[in-house]
Amino acid sequence: MSIPDISREKSAALYDKAKTYFPGGVNSPVRAFKSVYGTPLFIEKGDGSHIWDADGNEFIDFCCSWGPLILGHNHSSVREKVMEVMQKGMSFGAPTALENELAELILSNNRFIEKIRFVSSGTEAVMSAIRLARGYTKRDKILKFEGCYHGHTDSLLVKAGSGLVTFGETSSAGVPKAFADETIVISLNDKEALQEAFNEFKGQIAAVIIEPVPANNGLLLQTPEYLEYLRRICTQNGTMLIFDEVISGFRIGFEGAAAYYNIQPDIITYGKIIGGGLPVGAYGASAEVMDHISPVGSVYQAGTLSGNPVAMAAGIAQLTELLKPGFYDELHTKTAHFVKSIQEFVANRSYNFKVFTIGSVFWFAFTDRTGISTAEEIDPASMLKFKEMHRELINRGIYLGPSGYEVGFISAAHTMADLETTKTAIFDSLDIVFKQGS
Ligand code: PLP
């Protein structure tokens, strides 16, 4: 049975005010709740797995700041380390030992990169990695996949045109056509398209960039075999393979998707978890490749707040927790258990609904397909059902990202009791959604 909508009076007032300050009332578009019901909820505080909005509504949070909060909100180790470091100043624009400490924590526990450079966001990491690949190979073209998101750098704000292998069409006003002309876009999981792109642009492709766990347009899991093929074809063509691990890094495991699939990319980008909730991104590669970056190499890249001590402190504290024995096993087991219960429920009810999952990431899809590995396989009409489900879940105190294309995250702070409460809310919500649709 449907239940009454929660009160959003204070959030609505804040949103009205915000609209006078920010385009669309937000500082990042998806926050505007355009694909779901109601005004955006203005969040006042978070603790563990729970968040509270301005009206005092409490939610179990599965957005987790879009992934960074793998320990949950306001984790004591992160908070205490940040506060300790803040006592000594917040930014110097000069090297600090904290940068070494975070780098060592990462590099000594990651077999896939030898050197790293810290930046301040995932977008910046990707933008820098692309420049590095172009500078290293002395080629201009890059290849990306429809259904992968890599931040808002110009040459990646492109979508596929019609045809198997196409130059990208800009997906945002303000991106020069000349930039899009350097970006080739193909479908995921399509060896033929990949082969054709390399034939057509022989010797011109600097890098292929992929989210090895594509998690920005649904969860479009690729087969290991396809990713291995991608590695081989890049090697054969002298093209660098960039794994964009802004989501999968430190999430699928400490060494991310590179270790999960046991594939050595040429460059890896990180973001989100690496900063413990503060703005940090990074890119890494072999020492030989990284030494093409300035000041030693000729590829320029810089940042006033890169390696900011407070952000480094948050990263150090968070990653230290992740390295504790059993951390990922526990998180993954908990997630698998949660997902399995929902899968069993929908199977019993014969609902056209699937939960796709890897590690502690899950995606709810209104589909009868057993697998979805390309953007084209997602039915846009199914998003209307997600919209209904989102409303029912919000009213029951469950917060998912406000779009059916977004994945959900489980953190170490989610308790079994949280997951039981959530399952009940999901079951009730699905019953309502499918009853309405029948
Ligand atoms: N790459 C991937 C895979 C992402 O998921 C994102 C953000 O969601 C980015 C890059 C951009 O990161 P940021 O939003 O920190 O700029």
mmCIF file of N, CA, C and O in Angstrom, residues 167-245:
data_model
loop_
_atom_site.group_PDB
_atom_site.id
_atom_site.type_symbol
_atom_site.label_atom_id
_atom_site.label_comp_id
_atom_site.label_asym_id
_atom_site.label_seq_id
_atom_site.Cartn_x
_atom_site.Cartn_y
_atom_site.Cartn_z
ATOM 1 N N PHE A 167 32.826 9.036 -35.261
ATOM 2 C CA PHE A 167 33.377 10.120 -34.468
ATOM 3 C C PHE A 167 32.278 10.504 -33.509
ATOM 4 O O PHE A 167 31.088 10.374 -33.810
ATOM 5 N N GLY A 168 32.653 11.007 -32.365
ATOM 6 C CA GLY A 168 31.630 11.409 -31.421
ATOM 7 C C GLY A 168 30.892 12.646 -31.879
ATOM 8 O O GLY A 168 31.418 13.442 -32.665
ATOM 9 N N GLU A 169 29.678 12.751 -31.401
ATOM 10 C CA GLU A 169 28.957 14.017 -31.539
ATOM 11 C C GLU A 169 28.986 14.640 -30.154
ATOM 12 O O GLU A 169 28.819 13.923 -29.167
ATOM 13 N N THR A 170 29.153 15.941 -30.089
ATOM 14 C CA THR A 170 29.241 16.547 -28.761
ATOM 15 C C THR A 170 27.939 16.293 -27.996
ATOM 16 O O THR A 170 26.856 16.351 -28.578
ATOM 17 N N SER A 171 28.069 16.018 -26.722
ATOM 18 C CA SER A 171 26.858 15.814 -25.924
ATOM 19 C C SER A 171 26.625 17.009 -25.002
ATOM 20 O O SER A 171 25.794 16.958 -24.116
ATOM 21 N N SER A 172 27.385 18.081 -25.221
ATOM 22 C CA SER A 172 27.164 19.314 -24.460
ATOM 23 C C SER A 172 27.445 20.491 -25.379
ATOM 24 O O SER A 172 28.399 20.447 -26.164
ATOM 25 N N ALA A 173 26.617 21.514 -25.270
ATOM 26 C CA ALA A 173 26.952 22.757 -25.958
ATOM 27 C C ALA A 173 28.278 23.250 -25.402
ATOM 28 O O ALA A 173 28.603 22.976 -24.234
ATOM 29 N N GLY A 174 29.033 23.925 -26.208
ATOM 30 C CA GLY A 174 30.292 24.497 -25.730
ATOM 31 C C GLY A 174 31.496 23.612 -25.982
ATOM 32 O O GLY A 174 32.620 24.020 -25.708
ATOM 33 N N VAL A 175 31.278 22.387 -26.460
ATOM 34 C CA VAL A 175 32.409 21.523 -26.810
ATOM 35 C C VAL A 175 32.668 21.686 -28.309
ATOM 36 O O VAL A 175 31.785 21.372 -29.118
ATOM 37 N N PRO A 176 33.828 22.184 -28.690
ATOM 38 C CA PRO A 176 34.084 22.399 -30.116
ATOM 39 C C PRO A 176 33.988 21.091 -30.907
ATOM 40 O O PRO A 176 34.424 20.041 -30.415
ATOM 41 N N LYS A 177 33.431 21.174 -32.082
ATOM 42 C CA LYS A 177 33.305 19.985 -32.927
ATOM 43 C C LYS A 177 34.687 19.380 -33.173
ATOM 44 O O LYS A 177 34.848 18.155 -33.234
ATOM 45 N N ALA A 178 35.679 20.243 -33.289
ATOM 46 C CA ALA A 178 37.041 19.756 -33.554
ATOM 47 C C ALA A 178 37.522 18.822 -32.446
ATOM 48 O O ALA A 178 38.267 17.883 -32.704
ATOM 49 N N PHE A 179 37.072 19.052 -31.201
ATOM 50 C CA PHE A 179 37.463 18.158 -30.104
ATOM 51 C C PHE A 179 36.769 16.805 -30.282
ATOM 52 O O PHE A 179 37.382 15.764 -30.127
ATOM 53 N N ALA A 180 35.457 16.885 -30.571
ATOM 54 C CA ALA A 180 34.696 15.642 -30.732
ATOM 55 C C ALA A 180 35.241 14.829 -31.902
ATOM 56 O O ALA A 180 35.178 13.596 -31.892
ATOM 57 N N ASP A 181 35.790 15.528 -32.887
ATOM 58 C CA ASP A 181 36.341 14.821 -34.051
ATOM 59 C C ASP A 181 37.561 13.970 -33.692
ATOM 60 O O ASP A 181 37.962 13.103 -34.462
ATOM 61 N N GLU A 182 38.138 14.239 -32.549
ATOM 62 C CA GLU A 182 39.296 13.433 -32.122
ATOM 63 C C GLU A 182 38.863 12.261 -31.254
ATOM 64 O O GLU A 182 39.695 11.509 -30.770
ATOM 65 N N THR A 183 37.575 12.168 -30.986
ATOM 66 C CA THR A 183 37.080 11.091 -30.108
ATOM 67 C C THR A 183 36.213 10.115 -30.908
ATOM 68 O O THR A 183 35.242 10.523 -31.530
ATOM 69 N N ILE A 184 36.589 8.873 -30.876
ATOM 70 C CA ILE A 184 35.814 7.819 -31.544
ATOM 71 C C ILE A 184 34.957 7.172 -30.461
ATOM 72 O O ILE A 184 35.444 6.920 -29.351
ATOM 73 N N VAL A 185 33.696 6.917 -30.782
ATOM 74 C CA VAL A 185 32.810 6.310 -29.786
ATOM 75 C C VAL A 185 32.220 5.022 -30.348
ATOM 76 O O VAL A 185 31.682 5.017 -31.452
ATOM 77 N N ILE A 186 32.342 3.942 -29.602
ATOM 78 C CA ILE A 186 31.738 2.677 -30.020
ATOM 79 C C ILE A 186 30.954 2.074 -28.842
ATOM 80 O O ILE A 186 31.074 2.525 -27.713
ATOM 81 N N SER A 187 30.185 1.026 -29.160
ATOM 82 C CA SER A 187 29.423 0.327 -28.108
ATOM 83 C C SER A 187 30.359 -0.525 -27.266
ATOM 84 O O SER A 187 31.374 -1.017 -27.758
ATOM 85 N N LEU A 188 29.953 -0.741 -26.039
ATOM 86 C CA LEU A 188 30.667 -1.684 -25.184
ATOM 87 C C LEU A 188 30.477 -3.107 -25.722
ATOM 88 O O LEU A 188 29.553 -3.364 -26.512
ATOM 89 N N ASN A 189 31.350 -3.993 -25.283
ATOM 90 C CA ASN A 189 31.161 -5.421 -25.524
ATOM 91 C C ASN A 189 31.004 -5.784 -26.999
ATOM 92 O O ASN A 189 30.252 -6.687 -27.347
ATOM 93 N N ASP A 190 31.682 -5.062 -27.897
ATOM 94 C CA ASP A 190 31.537 -5.299 -29.335
ATOM 95 C C ASP A 190 32.934 -5.370 -29.959
ATOM 96 O O ASP A 190 33.537 -4.358 -30.314
ATOM 97 N N LYS A 191 33.431 -6.596 -30.105
ATOM 98 C CA LYS A 191 34.794 -6.794 -30.617
ATOM 99 C C LYS A 191 34.911 -6.309 -32.055
ATOM 100 O O LYS A 191 35.941 -5.761 -32.451
ATOM 101 N N GLU A 192 33.849 -6.507 -32.816
ATOM 102 C CA GLU A 192 33.881 -6.146 -34.235
ATOM 103 C C GLU A 192 34.083 -4.631 -34.384
ATOM 104 O O GLU A 192 34.898 -4.170 -35.196
ATOM 105 N N ALA A 193 33.351 -3.870 -33.580
ATOM 106 C CA ALA A 193 33.465 -2.409 -33.649
ATOM 107 C C ALA A 193 34.874 -1.966 -33.249
ATOM 108 O O ALA A 193 35.449 -1.050 -33.848
ATOM 109 N N LEU A 194 35.421 -2.646 -32.273
ATOM 110 C CA LEU A 194 36.763 -2.316 -31.804
ATOM 111 C C LEU A 194 37.789 -2.569 -32.915
ATOM 112 O O LEU A 194 38.634 -1.729 -33.220
ATOM 113 N N GLN A 195 37.660 -3.730 -33.506
ATOM 114 C CA GLN A 195 38.558 -4.103 -34.599
ATOM 115 C C GLN A 195 38.439 -3.092 -35.745
ATOM 116 O O GLN A 195 39.448 -2.621 -36.288
ATOM 117 N N GLU A 196 37.203 -2.743 -36.069
ATOM 118 C CA GLU A 196 36.989 -1.814 -37.181
ATOM 119 C C GLU A 196 37.585 -0.434 -36.875
ATOM 120 O O GLU A 196 38.183 0.206 -37.738
ATOM 121 N N ALA A 197 37.447 0.003 -35.636
ATOM 122 C CA ALA A 197 38.014 1.313 -35.248
ATOM 123 C C ALA A 197 39.528 1.303 -35.419
ATOM 124 O O ALA A 197 40.112 2.253 -35.946
ATOM 125 N N PHE A 198 40.149 0.204 -34.988
ATOM 126 C CA PHE A 198 41.611 0.142 -35.120
ATOM 127 C C PHE A 198 42.034 0.023 -36.591
ATOM 128 O O PHE A 198 43.093 0.523 -36.963
ATOM 129 N N ASN A 199 41.215 -0.612 -37.410
ATOM 130 C CA ASN A 199 41.546 -0.686 -38.850
ATOM 131 C C ASN A 199 41.425 0.685 -39.477
ATOM 132 O O ASN A 199 42.291 1.133 -40.221
ATOM 133 N N GLU A 200 40.315 1.357 -39.158
ATOM 134 C CA GLU A 200 40.034 2.636 -39.813
ATOM 135 C C GLU A 200 41.008 3.731 -39.363
ATOM 136 O O GLU A 200 41.358 4.607 -40.147
ATOM 137 N N PHE A 201 41.412 3.686 -38.123
ATOM 138 C CA PHE A 201 42.275 4.766 -37.596
ATOM 139 C C PHE A 201 43.654 4.209 -37.203
ATOM 140 O O PHE A 201 44.189 4.529 -36.154
ATOM 141 N N LYS A 202 44.183 3.403 -38.076
ATOM 142 C CA LYS A 202 45.460 2.732 -37.813
ATOM 143 C C LYS A 202 46.557 3.748 -37.454
ATOM 144 O O LYS A 202 46.737 4.749 -38.130
ATOM 145 N N GLY A 203 47.232 3.483 -36.356
ATOM 146 C CA GLY A 203 48.353 4.347 -35.975
ATOM 147 C C GLY A 203 47.951 5.716 -35.461
ATOM 148 O O GLY A 203 48.800 6.581 -35.256
ATOM 149 N N GLN A 204 46.635 5.943 -35.260
ATOM 150 C CA GLN A 204 46.211 7.285 -34.828
ATOM 151 C C GLN A 204 45.639 7.333 -33.408
ATOM 152 O O GLN A 204 45.453 8.401 -32.859
ATOM 153 N N ILE A 205 45.322 6.167 -32.847
ATOM 154 C CA ILE A 205 44.613 6.178 -31.550
ATOM 155 C C ILE A 205 45.620 6.180 -30.388
ATOM 156 O O ILE A 205 46.354 5.212 -30.191
ATOM 157 N N ALA A 206 45.625 7.284 -29.652
ATOM 158 C CA ALA A 206 46.536 7.413 -28.511
ATOM 159 C C ALA A 206 46.094 6.500 -27.375
ATOM 160 O O ALA A 206 46.919 5.823 -26.755
ATOM 161 N N ALA A 207 44.797 6.511 -27.087
ATOM 162 C CA ALA A 207 44.315 5.762 -25.925
ATOM 163 C C ALA A 207 42.888 5.288 -26.108
ATOM 164 O O ALA A 207 42.089 5.936 -26.782
ATOM 165 N N VAL A 208 42.622 4.156 -25.507
ATOM 166 C CA VAL A 208 41.245 3.702 -25.316
ATOM 167 C C VAL A 208 40.956 3.905 -23.844
ATOM 168 O O VAL A 208 41.740 3.474 -22.992
ATOM 169 N N ILE A 209 39.853 4.586 -23.543
ATOM 170 C CA ILE A 209 39.489 4.762 -22.132
ATOM 171 C C ILE A 209 38.194 4.016 -21.863
ATOM 172 O O ILE A 209 37.240 4.114 -22.638
ATOM 173 N N ILE A 210 38.200 3.260 -20.784
ATOM 174 C CA ILE A 210 37.001 2.484 -20.413
ATOM 175 C C ILE A 210 36.860 2.485 -18.889
ATOM 176 O O ILE A 210 37.864 2.523 -18.172
ATOM 177 N N GLU A 211 35.622 2.477 -18.443
ATOM 178 C CA GLU A 211 35.365 2.112 -17.057
ATOM 179 C C GLU A 211 35.359 0.586 -17.081
ATOM 180 O O GLU A 211 34.434 -0.010 -17.648
ATOM 181 N N PRO A 212 36.346 -0.076 -16.507
ATOM 182 C CA PRO A 212 36.359 -1.544 -16.572
ATOM 183 C C PRO A 212 35.126 -2.136 -15.904
ATOM 184 O O PRO A 212 34.690 -3.242 -16.260
ATOM 185 N N VAL A 213 34.576 -1.394 -14.957
ATOM 186 C CA VAL A 213 33.272 -1.734 -14.384
ATOM 187 C C VAL A 213 32.369 -0.539 -14.706
ATOM 188 O O VAL A 213 32.282 0.410 -13.923
ATOM 189 N N PRO A 214 31.724 -0.548 -15.854
ATOM 190 C CA PRO A 214 30.940 0.633 -16.236
ATOM 191 C C PRO A 214 29.756 0.805 -15.286
ATOM 192 O O PRO A 214 28.867 -0.039 -15.236
ATOM 193 N N ALA A 215 29.773 1.891 -14.524
ATOM 194 C CA ALA A 215 28.807 2.030 -13.434
ATOM 195 C C ALA A 215 28.149 3.412 -13.416
ATOM 196 O O ALA A 215 27.707 3.883 -12.377
ATOM 197 N N ASN A 216 28.102 4.041 -14.569
ATOM 198 C CA ASN A 216 27.501 5.376 -14.629
ATOM 199 C C ASN A 216 26.263 5.422 -15.489
ATOM 200 O O ASN A 216 25.620 6.462 -15.620
ATOM 201 N N ASN A 217 25.937 4.322 -16.109
ATOM 202 C CA ASN A 217 24.798 4.263 -17.015
ATOM 203 C C ASN A 217 24.196 2.883 -16.819
ATOM 204 O O ASN A 217 24.214 2.035 -17.687
ATOM 205 N N GLY A 218 23.744 2.675 -15.592
ATOM 206 C CA GLY A 218 23.463 1.314 -15.177
ATOM 207 C C GLY A 218 24.789 0.658 -14.817
ATOM 208 O O GLY A 218 25.830 1.324 -14.759
ATOM 209 N N LEU A 219 24.734 -0.642 -14.578
ATOM 210 C CA LEU A 219 25.960 -1.393 -14.279
ATOM 211 C C LEU A 219 26.157 -2.363 -15.441
ATOM 212 O O LEU A 219 25.524 -3.417 -15.492
ATOM 213 N N LEU A 220 27.011 -1.964 -16.386
ATOM 214 C CA LEU A 220 27.116 -2.687 -17.656
ATOM 215 C C LEU A 220 28.332 -3.618 -17.610
ATOM 216 O O LEU A 220 29.335 -3.392 -18.294
ATOM 217 N N LEU A 221 28.228 -4.655 -16.801
ATOM 218 C CA LEU A 221 29.390 -5.518 -16.590
ATOM 219 C C LEU A 221 29.864 -6.169 -17.885
ATOM 220 O O LEU A 221 29.070 -6.698 -18.657
ATOM 221 N N GLN A 222 31.166 -6.096 -18.114
ATOM 222 C CA GLN A 222 31.778 -6.666 -19.315
ATOM 223 C C GLN A 222 32.336 -8.052 -18.982
ATOM 224 O O GLN A 222 32.662 -8.331 -17.821
ATOM 225 N N THR A 223 32.490 -8.887 -19.994
ATOM 226 C CA THR A 223 33.090 -10.193 -19.718
ATOM 227 C C THR A 223 34.603 -10.017 -19.588
ATOM 228 O O THR A 223 35.191 -9.149 -20.254
ATOM 229 N N PRO A 224 35.250 -10.855 -18.762
ATOM 230 C CA PRO A 224 36.711 -10.795 -18.675
ATOM 231 C C PRO A 224 37.328 -10.969 -20.059
ATOM 232 O O PRO A 224 38.305 -10.312 -20.405
ATOM 233 N N GLU A 225 36.719 -11.814 -20.848
ATOM 234 C CA GLU A 225 37.255 -12.108 -22.185
ATOM 235 C C GLU A 225 37.260 -10.844 -23.055
ATOM 236 O O GLU A 225 38.221 -10.583 -23.777
ATOM 237 N N TYR A 226 36.215 -10.054 -22.953
ATOM 238 C CA TYR A 226 36.165 -8.820 -23.749
ATOM 239 C C TYR A 226 37.250 -7.845 -23.293
ATOM 240 O O TYR A 226 37.953 -7.233 -24.107
ATOM 241 N N LEU A 227 37.412 -7.716 -21.979
ATOM 242 C CA LEU A 227 38.428 -6.787 -21.457
ATOM 243 C C LEU A 227 39.838 -7.267 -21.815
ATOM 244 O O LEU A 227 40.724 -6.458 -22.113
ATOM 245 N N GLU A 228 40.022 -8.587 -21.823
ATOM 246 C CA GLU A 228 41.337 -9.124 -22.229
ATOM 247 C C GLU A 228 41.586 -8.843 -23.709
ATOM 248 O O GLU A 228 42.702 -8.499 -24.117
ATOM 249 N N TYR A 229 40.552 -8.965 -24.508
ATOM 250 C CA TYR A 229 40.663 -8.664 -25.943
ATOM 251 C C TYR A 229 41.037 -7.191 -26.130
ATOM 252 O O TYR A 229 41.899 -6.847 -26.940
ATOM 253 N N LEU A 230 40.393 -6.351 -25.346
ATOM 254 C CA LEU A 230 40.673 -4.910 -25.401
ATOM 255 C C LEU A 230 42.150 -4.647 -25.071
ATOM 256 O O LEU A 230 42.825 -3.856 -25.753
ATOM 257 N N ARG A 231 42.632 -5.310 -24.056
ATOM 258 C CA ARG A 231 44.057 -5.163 -23.675
ATOM 259 C C ARG A 231 44.957 -5.576 -24.852
ATOM 260 O O ARG A 231 45.895 -4.878 -25.206
ATOM 261 N N ARG A 232 44.630 -6.723 -25.439
ATOM 262 C CA ARG A 232 45.475 -7.241 -26.534
ATOM 263 C C ARG A 232 45.491 -6.304 -27.725
ATOM 264 O O ARG A 232 46.539 -5.973 -28.260
ATOM 265 N N ILE A 233 44.326 -5.832 -28.118
ATOM 266 C CA ILE A 233 44.240 -5.019 -29.338
ATOM 267 C C ILE A 233 44.930 -3.665 -29.115
ATOM 268 O O ILE A 233 45.547 -3.122 -30.037
ATOM 269 N N CYS A 234 44.873 -3.160 -27.899
ATOM 270 C CA CYS A 234 45.590 -1.907 -27.600
ATOM 271 C C CYS A 234 47.097 -2.148 -27.723
ATOM 272 O O CYS A 234 47.816 -1.365 -28.343
ATOM 273 N N THR A 235 47.573 -3.237 -27.129
ATOM 274 C CA THR A 235 49.001 -3.546 -27.183
ATOM 275 C C THR A 235 49.464 -3.704 -28.630
ATOM 276 O O THR A 235 50.479 -3.140 -29.038
ATOM 277 N N GLN A 236 48.675 -4.441 -29.399
ATOM 278 C CA GLN A 236 49.055 -4.678 -30.806
ATOM 279 C C GLN A 236 49.156 -3.378 -31.592
ATOM 280 O O GLN A 236 49.902 -3.288 -32.553
ATOM 281 N N ASN A 237 48.407 -2.375 -31.197
ATOM 282 C CA ASN A 237 48.347 -1.123 -31.968
ATOM 283 C C ASN A 237 49.122 0.030 -31.324
ATOM 284 O O ASN A 237 49.006 1.168 -31.763
ATOM 285 N N GLY A 238 49.883 -0.279 -30.288
ATOM 286 C CA GLY A 238 50.661 0.779 -29.634
ATOM 287 C C GLY A 238 49.772 1.851 -29.008
ATOM 288 O O GLY A 238 50.151 3.010 -28.879
ATOM 289 N N THR A 239 48.559 1.437 -28.624
ATOM 290 C CA THR A 239 47.579 2.355 -28.018
ATOM 291 C C THR A 239 47.565 2.133 -26.510
ATOM 292 O O THR A 239 47.608 0.986 -26.056
ATOM 293 N N MET A 240 47.492 3.219 -25.750
ATOM 294 C CA MET A 240 47.466 3.046 -24.292
ATOM 295 C C MET A 240 46.057 2.693 -23.827
ATOM 296 O O MET A 240 45.079 3.260 -24.330
ATOM 297 N N LEU A 241 45.986 1.783 -22.899
ATOM 298 C CA LEU A 241 44.692 1.420 -22.325
ATOM 299 C C LEU A 241 44.555 2.143 -20.982
ATOM 300 O O LEU A 241 45.385 1.960 -20.077
ATOM 301 N N ILE A 242 43.527 2.998 -20.905
ATOM 302 C CA ILE A 242 43.273 3.708 -19.639
ATOM 303 C C ILE A 242 42.079 3.060 -18.953
ATOM 304 O O ILE A 242 40.991 2.980 -19.526
ATOM 305 N N PHE A 243 42.294 2.582 -17.749
ATOM 306 C CA PHE A 243 41.176 2.123 -16.925
ATOM 307 C C PHE A 243 40.739 3.314 -16.082
ATOM 308 O O PHE A 243 41.536 3.826 -15.269
ATOM 309 N N ASP A 244 39.501 3.747 -16.280
ATOM 310 C CA ASP A 244 38.957 4.797 -15.429
ATOM 311 C C ASP A 244 38.328 4.113 -14.217
ATOM 312 O O ASP A 244 37.226 3.562 -14.287
ATOM 313 N N GLU A 245 39.063 4.142 -13.120
ATOM 314 C CA GLU A 245 38.629 3.448 -11.904
ATOM 315 C C GLU A 245 38.168 4.438 -10.833
ATOM 316 O O GLU A 245 38.358 4.215 -9.639
#
